[in-house]
Amino acid sequence: MKRIAIFASGSGSNAETIAHHFADRPDVQVSLILTNNPDAGVIQRARRLHIPVVVFDRKTFYETDRILELLVNQKIDLVVLAGFMMLIPEKLIRAFPEKMVNIHPALLPKYGGRGMYGHFVHEAVVAAGERQSGITIHFVNEVYDEGKIIFQATCDLENSDTPEDVARKVQLLEHEHYPAMVDKLLSNLPE
Ligand code: GAR
């Protein structure tokens, strides 16, 4: 059995689609959802999905080994970031080499980096008059949004698209592709 931990800071729609994808799979379990945000929508979703949820604060994340120990004790095989808004500490990245994946709501390397998340990304894409946007799924390294790219998918934009329109198009791509890519990554992990 392969075990996934999902980190999320917001609504958690990606976390939920991933959980649904594996719900009937005896070989894969979403074992844990972790969040830094006590008000995050993902907490309600996790409860509804009967997935244990852990809420932690900044100090615990950056100044203790508790999250790392939790992931190790829970025998987590793959860490999935789904709208998680904190930089991952190096010791966590080192513990999960090419076993920690993120989704970014634009076509990296454009529109990435510190401060580029959620609606800020879509606003920048619209302001630049881009004809396309999309999603990037990548491994996580020490620099925001700079890990090795595993997968990208694009959507066409209209002149009249607002940031909210772009967000909707991008979210459709996320829900279509992220669970499948997580599945593929898991099947490539050694037993
Ligand atoms: C997603 O669009 C994800 O790509 C983005 O946050 C949203 C979370 O939505 N992540 C980033 O911007 C990371 N830089 P969700 O909470 O509904 O899954």
mmCIF file of N, CA, C and O in Angstrom, residues 100-165:
data_model
loop_
_atom_site.group_PDB
_atom_site.id
_atom_site.type_symbol
_atom_site.label_atom_id
_atom_site.label_comp_id
_atom_site.label_asym_id
_atom_site.label_seq_id
_atom_site.Cartn_x
_atom_site.Cartn_y
_atom_site.Cartn_z
ATOM 1 N N MET A 100 8.165 14.599 -3.591
ATOM 2 C CA MET A 100 7.322 15.712 -3.161
ATOM 3 C C MET A 100 6.977 16.521 -4.398
ATOM 4 O O MET A 100 7.851 16.965 -5.133
ATOM 5 N N VAL A 101 5.679 16.699 -4.638
ATOM 6 C CA VAL A 101 5.237 17.275 -5.898
ATOM 7 C C VAL A 101 4.302 18.449 -5.621
ATOM 8 O O VAL A 101 3.611 18.473 -4.605
ATOM 9 N N ASN A 102 4.345 19.440 -6.522
ATOM 10 C CA ASN A 102 3.509 20.635 -6.364
ATOM 11 C C ASN A 102 2.767 20.897 -7.669
ATOM 12 O O ASN A 102 3.224 20.506 -8.740
ATOM 13 N N ILE A 103 1.625 21.580 -7.544
ATOM 14 C CA ILE A 103 0.946 22.059 -8.748
ATOM 15 C C ILE A 103 0.930 23.573 -8.700
ATOM 16 O O ILE A 103 0.681 24.177 -7.654
ATOM 17 N N HIS A 104 1.229 24.180 -9.851
ATOM 18 C CA HIS A 104 1.236 25.639 -9.950
ATOM 19 C C HIS A 104 0.231 26.039 -11.024
ATOM 20 O O HIS A 104 0.204 25.443 -12.102
ATOM 21 N N PRO A 105 -0.578 27.097 -10.753
ATOM 22 C CA PRO A 105 -1.673 27.413 -11.682
ATOM 23 C C PRO A 105 -1.258 28.307 -12.847
ATOM 24 O O PRO A 105 -1.952 29.267 -13.172
ATOM 25 N N ALA A 106 -0.127 28.025 -13.452
ATOM 26 C CA ALA A 106 0.338 28.760 -14.641
ATOM 27 C C ALA A 106 1.428 27.923 -15.301
ATOM 28 O O ALA A 106 1.829 26.872 -14.790
ATOM 29 N N LEU A 107 1.900 28.440 -16.439
ATOM 30 C CA LEU A 107 2.915 27.708 -17.195
ATOM 31 C C LEU A 107 4.296 28.187 -16.758
ATOM 32 O O LEU A 107 4.839 29.142 -17.314
ATOM 33 N N LEU A 108 4.863 27.517 -15.752
ATOM 34 C CA LEU A 108 6.218 27.879 -15.306
ATOM 35 C C LEU A 108 7.176 27.669 -16.463
ATOM 36 O O LEU A 108 6.917 26.829 -17.310
ATOM 37 N N PRO A 109 8.278 28.432 -16.573
ATOM 38 C CA PRO A 109 8.831 29.299 -15.530
ATOM 39 C C PRO A 109 8.170 30.675 -15.436
ATOM 40 O O PRO A 109 8.567 31.473 -14.592
ATOM 41 N N LYS A 110 7.194 30.954 -16.288
ATOM 42 C CA LYS A 110 6.538 32.260 -16.149
ATOM 43 C C LYS A 110 5.555 32.237 -14.984
ATOM 44 O O LYS A 110 4.960 31.192 -14.688
ATOM 45 N N TYR A 111 5.356 33.382 -14.367
ATOM 46 C CA TYR A 111 4.346 33.567 -13.319
ATOM 47 C C TYR A 111 4.547 32.651 -12.113
ATOM 48 O O TYR A 111 3.585 32.122 -11.558
ATOM 49 N N GLY A 112 5.816 32.436 -11.762
ATOM 50 C CA GLY A 112 6.117 31.659 -10.558
ATOM 51 C C GLY A 112 6.890 32.495 -9.557
ATOM 52 O O GLY A 112 7.138 33.682 -9.780
ATOM 53 N N GLY A 113 7.259 31.879 -8.478
ATOM 54 C CA GLY A 113 8.089 32.539 -7.474
ATOM 55 C C GLY A 113 7.278 33.082 -6.315
ATOM 56 O O GLY A 113 6.053 32.989 -6.277
ATOM 57 N N ARG A 114 8.005 33.651 -5.368
ATOM 58 C CA ARG A 114 7.384 34.161 -4.142
ATOM 59 C C ARG A 114 6.264 35.158 -4.469
ATOM 60 O O ARG A 114 6.434 36.022 -5.334
ATOM 61 N N GLY A 115 5.147 35.032 -3.817
ATOM 62 C CA GLY A 115 4.028 35.964 -4.019
ATOM 63 C C GLY A 115 3.148 35.600 -5.206
ATOM 64 O O GLY A 115 2.088 36.182 -5.392
ATOM 65 N N MET A 116 3.599 34.660 -6.031
ATOM 66 C CA MET A 116 2.790 34.256 -7.191
ATOM 67 C C MET A 116 1.991 33.016 -6.806
ATOM 68 O O MET A 116 2.470 31.885 -6.951
ATOM 69 N N TYR A 117 0.807 33.241 -6.315
ATOM 70 C CA TYR A 117 -0.060 32.113 -5.981
ATOM 71 C C TYR A 117 -1.510 32.544 -6.195
ATOM 72 O O TYR A 117 -1.829 33.740 -6.223
ATOM 73 N N GLY A 118 -2.348 31.528 -6.366
ATOM 74 C CA GLY A 118 -3.782 31.751 -6.484
ATOM 75 C C GLY A 118 -4.126 32.862 -7.458
ATOM 76 O O GLY A 118 -3.597 32.915 -8.571
ATOM 77 N N HIS A 119 -4.962 33.804 -7.019
ATOM 78 C CA HIS A 119 -5.492 34.811 -7.946
ATOM 79 C C HIS A 119 -4.420 35.790 -8.434
ATOM 80 O O HIS A 119 -4.550 36.369 -9.503
ATOM 81 N N PHE A 120 -3.335 35.961 -7.661
ATOM 82 C CA PHE A 120 -2.254 36.849 -8.122
ATOM 83 C C PHE A 120 -1.691 36.351 -9.456
ATOM 84 O O PHE A 120 -1.331 37.138 -10.325
ATOM 85 N N VAL A 121 -1.628 35.044 -9.592
ATOM 86 C CA VAL A 121 -1.098 34.451 -10.827
ATOM 87 C C VAL A 121 -2.027 34.790 -11.995
ATOM 88 O O VAL A 121 -1.587 35.276 -13.036
ATOM 89 N N HIS A 122 -3.324 34.573 -11.802
ATOM 90 C CA HIS A 122 -4.273 34.786 -12.894
ATOM 91 C C HIS A 122 -4.369 36.270 -13.255
ATOM 92 O O HIS A 122 -4.520 36.622 -14.422
ATOM 93 N N GLU A 123 -4.263 37.130 -12.247
ATOM 94 C CA GLU A 123 -4.276 38.576 -12.525
ATOM 95 C C GLU A 123 -3.060 38.967 -13.378
ATOM 96 O O GLU A 123 -3.187 39.744 -14.327
ATOM 97 N N ALA A 124 -1.903 38.412 -13.057
ATOM 98 C CA ALA A 124 -0.690 38.739 -13.817
ATOM 99 C C ALA A 124 -0.787 38.219 -15.255
ATOM 100 O O ALA A 124 -0.365 38.894 -16.197
ATOM 101 N N VAL A 125 -1.369 37.044 -15.409
ATOM 102 C CA VAL A 125 -1.516 36.448 -16.749
ATOM 103 C C VAL A 125 -2.431 37.318 -17.610
ATOM 104 O O VAL A 125 -2.121 37.620 -18.770
ATOM 105 N N VAL A 126 -3.539 37.765 -17.039
ATOM 106 C CA VAL A 126 -4.477 38.623 -17.778
ATOM 107 C C VAL A 126 -3.829 39.979 -18.079
ATOM 108 O O VAL A 126 -3.911 40.490 -19.200
ATOM 109 N N ALA A 127 -3.140 40.551 -17.096
ATOM 110 C CA ALA A 127 -2.509 41.869 -17.285
ATOM 111 C C ALA A 127 -1.469 41.819 -18.403
ATOM 112 O O ALA A 127 -1.274 42.808 -19.116
ATOM 113 N N ALA A 128 -0.821 40.672 -18.572
ATOM 114 C CA ALA A 128 0.209 40.551 -19.609
ATOM 115 C C ALA A 128 -0.395 40.242 -20.980
ATOM 116 O O ALA A 128 0.332 40.164 -21.978
ATOM 117 N N GLY A 129 -1.706 40.022 -21.029
ATOM 118 C CA GLY A 129 -2.349 39.740 -22.312
ATOM 119 C C GLY A 129 -1.976 38.386 -22.886
ATOM 120 O O GLY A 129 -1.968 38.194 -24.106
ATOM 121 N N GLU A 130 -1.690 37.416 -22.034
ATOM 122 C CA GLU A 130 -1.314 36.076 -22.513
ATOM 123 C C GLU A 130 -2.469 35.440 -23.295
ATOM 124 O O GLU A 130 -3.643 35.617 -22.950
ATOM 125 N N ARG A 131 -2.125 34.682 -24.308
ATOM 126 C CA ARG A 131 -3.141 33.967 -25.095
ATOM 127 C C ARG A 131 -3.418 32.587 -24.507
ATOM 128 O O ARG A 131 -4.376 31.919 -24.868
ATOM 129 N N GLN A 132 -2.512 32.142 -23.654
ATOM 130 C CA GLN A 132 -2.670 30.817 -23.034
ATOM 131 C C GLN A 132 -2.272 30.867 -21.572
ATOM 132 O O GLN A 132 -1.430 31.674 -21.170
ATOM 133 N N SER A 133 -2.873 30.007 -20.782
ATOM 134 C CA SER A 133 -2.327 29.720 -19.456
ATOM 135 C C SER A 133 -2.370 28.207 -19.277
ATOM 136 O O SER A 133 -2.477 27.484 -20.270
ATOM 137 N N GLY A 134 -2.300 27.753 -18.022
ATOM 138 C CA GLY A 134 -2.312 26.308 -17.845
ATOM 139 C C GLY A 134 -1.821 25.917 -16.473
ATOM 140 O O GLY A 134 -1.863 26.720 -15.531
ATOM 141 N N ILE A 135 -1.353 24.688 -16.383
ATOM 142 C CA ILE A 135 -0.870 24.175 -15.095
ATOM 143 C C ILE A 135 0.524 23.591 -15.257
ATOM 144 O O ILE A 135 0.898 23.139 -16.353
ATOM 145 N N THR A 136 1.261 23.623 -14.165
ATOM 146 C CA THR A 136 2.575 22.977 -14.130
ATOM 147 C C THR A 136 2.633 22.090 -12.894
ATOM 148 O O THR A 136 2.363 22.551 -11.786
ATOM 149 N N ILE A 137 2.985 20.838 -13.115
ATOM 150 C CA ILE A 137 3.200 19.916 -11.997
ATOM 151 C C ILE A 137 4.705 19.666 -11.947
ATOM 152 O O ILE A 137 5.323 19.351 -12.973
ATOM 153 N N HIS A 138 5.287 19.882 -10.758
ATOM 154 C CA HIS A 138 6.758 19.796 -10.684
ATOM 155 C C HIS A 138 7.205 19.235 -9.342
ATOM 156 O O HIS A 138 6.474 19.339 -8.342
ATOM 157 N N PHE A 139 8.389 18.652 -9.327
ATOM 158 C CA PHE A 139 8.970 18.247 -8.057
ATOM 159 C C PHE A 139 9.329 19.502 -7.271
ATOM 160 O O PHE A 139 9.556 20.577 -7.856
ATOM 161 N N VAL A 140 9.403 19.352 -5.960
ATOM 162 C CA VAL A 140 9.684 20.494 -5.094
ATOM 163 C C VAL A 140 11.164 20.509 -4.736
ATOM 164 O O VAL A 140 11.711 19.483 -4.318
ATOM 165 N N ASN A 141 11.786 21.678 -4.929
ATOM 166 C CA ASN A 141 13.134 21.857 -4.403
ATOM 167 C C ASN A 141 13.159 23.080 -3.488
ATOM 168 O O ASN A 141 12.106 23.573 -3.092
ATOM 169 N N GLU A 142 14.353 23.573 -3.186
ATOM 170 C CA GLU A 142 14.459 24.616 -2.159
ATOM 171 C C GLU A 142 13.953 25.977 -2.638
ATOM 172 O O GLU A 142 13.783 26.892 -1.841
ATOM 173 N N VAL A 143 13.760 26.148 -3.920
ATOM 174 C CA VAL A 143 13.344 27.454 -4.445
ATOM 175 C C VAL A 143 11.898 27.353 -4.934
ATOM 176 O O VAL A 143 11.549 26.419 -5.658
ATOM 177 N N TYR A 144 11.075 28.311 -4.528
ATOM 178 C CA TYR A 144 9.667 28.345 -4.945
ATOM 179 C C TYR A 144 9.535 28.098 -6.442
ATOM 180 O O TYR A 144 10.121 28.823 -7.259
ATOM 181 N N ASP A 145 8.790 27.108 -6.837
ATOM 182 C CA ASP A 145 8.380 26.896 -8.235
ATOM 183 C C ASP A 145 9.532 26.617 -9.194
ATOM 184 O O ASP A 145 9.385 26.832 -10.402
ATOM 185 N N GLU A 146 10.672 26.144 -8.676
ATOM 186 C CA GLU A 146 11.796 25.909 -9.593
ATOM 187 C C GLU A 146 12.222 24.446 -9.704
ATOM 188 O O GLU A 146 13.207 24.131 -10.341
ATOM 189 N N GLY A 147 11.496 23.546 -9.062
ATOM 190 C CA GLY A 147 11.843 22.128 -9.172
ATOM 191 C C GLY A 147 11.562 21.595 -10.567
ATOM 192 O O GLY A 147 10.866 22.233 -11.362
ATOM 193 N N LYS A 148 12.113 20.394 -10.827
ATOM 194 C CA LYS A 148 11.995 19.791 -12.163
ATOM 195 C C LYS A 148 10.533 19.648 -12.601
ATOM 196 O O LYS A 148 9.706 19.102 -11.868
ATOM 197 N N ILE A 149 10.243 20.128 -13.806
ATOM 198 C CA ILE A 149 8.864 20.056 -14.316
ATOM 199 C C ILE A 149 8.561 18.644 -14.811
ATOM 200 O O ILE A 149 9.336 18.041 -15.551
ATOM 201 N N ILE A 150 7.424 18.131 -14.366
ATOM 202 C CA ILE A 150 7.023 16.769 -14.731
ATOM 203 C C ILE A 150 5.953 16.806 -15.821
ATOM 204 O O ILE A 150 5.883 15.937 -16.682
ATOM 205 N N PHE A 151 5.084 17.827 -15.745
ATOM 206 C CA PHE A 151 3.918 17.825 -16.645
ATOM 207 C C PHE A 151 3.363 19.237 -16.775
ATOM 208 O O PHE A 151 3.328 19.987 -15.803
ATOM 209 N N GLN A 152 2.937 19.591 -17.984
ATOM 210 C CA GLN A 152 2.202 20.847 -18.169
ATOM 211 C C GLN A 152 1.000 20.597 -19.078
ATOM 212 O O GLN A 152 1.046 19.724 -19.950
ATOM 213 N N ALA A 153 -0.066 21.342 -18.862
ATOM 214 C CA ALA A 153 -1.212 21.315 -19.769
ATOM 215 C C ALA A 153 -1.647 22.760 -19.952
ATOM 216 O O ALA A 153 -1.513 23.575 -19.040
ATOM 217 N N THR A 154 -2.154 23.074 -21.136
ATOM 218 C CA THR A 154 -2.480 24.474 -21.444
ATOM 219 C C THR A 154 -3.971 24.653 -21.709
ATOM 220 O O THR A 154 -4.679 23.700 -22.049
ATOM 221 N N CYS A 155 -4.431 25.888 -21.552
ATOM 222 C CA CYS A 155 -5.779 26.262 -21.983
ATOM 223 C C CYS A 155 -5.669 27.578 -22.744
ATOM 224 O O CYS A 155 -4.795 28.402 -22.448
ATOM 225 N N ASP A 156 -6.545 27.754 -23.735
ATOM 226 C CA ASP A 156 -6.558 29.010 -24.502
ATOM 227 C C ASP A 156 -7.342 30.067 -23.738
ATOM 228 O O ASP A 156 -8.333 29.761 -23.072
ATOM 229 N N LEU A 157 -6.882 31.306 -23.878
ATOM 230 C CA LEU A 157 -7.571 32.422 -23.225
ATOM 231 C C LEU A 157 -8.176 33.335 -24.280
ATOM 232 O O LEU A 157 -7.628 33.494 -25.368
ATOM 233 N N GLU A 158 -9.308 33.930 -23.925
ATOM 234 C CA GLU A 158 -9.960 34.927 -24.782
ATOM 235 C C GLU A 158 -9.571 36.314 -24.280
ATOM 236 O O GLU A 158 -9.268 36.485 -23.097
ATOM 237 N N ASN A 159 -9.648 37.294 -25.179
ATOM 238 C CA ASN A 159 -9.373 38.690 -24.781
ATOM 239 C C ASN A 159 -10.248 39.133 -23.623
ATOM 240 O O ASN A 159 -9.835 39.916 -22.776
ATOM 241 N N SER A 160 -11.470 38.605 -23.628
ATOM 242 C CA SER A 160 -12.452 39.059 -22.624
ATOM 243 C C SER A 160 -12.312 38.311 -21.296
ATOM 244 O O SER A 160 -13.040 38.620 -20.350
ATOM 245 N N ASP A 161 -11.421 37.330 -21.212
ATOM 246 C CA ASP A 161 -11.313 36.542 -19.971
ATOM 247 C C ASP A 161 -10.854 37.410 -18.801
ATOM 248 O O ASP A 161 -9.856 38.137 -18.898
ATOM 249 N N THR A 162 -11.559 37.311 -17.700
ATOM 250 C CA THR A 162 -11.148 37.967 -16.461
ATOM 251 C C THR A 162 -10.243 36.989 -15.687
ATOM 252 O O THR A 162 -10.204 35.790 -16.010
ATOM 253 N N PRO A 163 -9.564 37.462 -14.646
ATOM 254 C CA PRO A 163 -8.788 36.522 -13.819
ATOM 255 C C PRO A 163 -9.651 35.372 -13.289
ATOM 256 O O PRO A 163 -9.186 34.235 -13.198
ATOM 257 N N GLU A 164 -10.917 35.658 -12.999
ATOM 258 C CA GLU A 164 -11.812 34.593 -12.497
ATOM 259 C C GLU A 164 -12.072 33.549 -13.583
ATOM 260 O O GLU A 164 -12.133 32.344 -13.303
ATOM 261 N N ASP A 165 -12.212 34.025 -14.843
ATOM 262 C CA ASP A 165 -12.393 33.078 -15.955
ATOM 263 C C ASP A 165 -11.159 32.189 -16.106
ATOM 264 O O ASP A 165 -11.267 30.983 -16.316
#
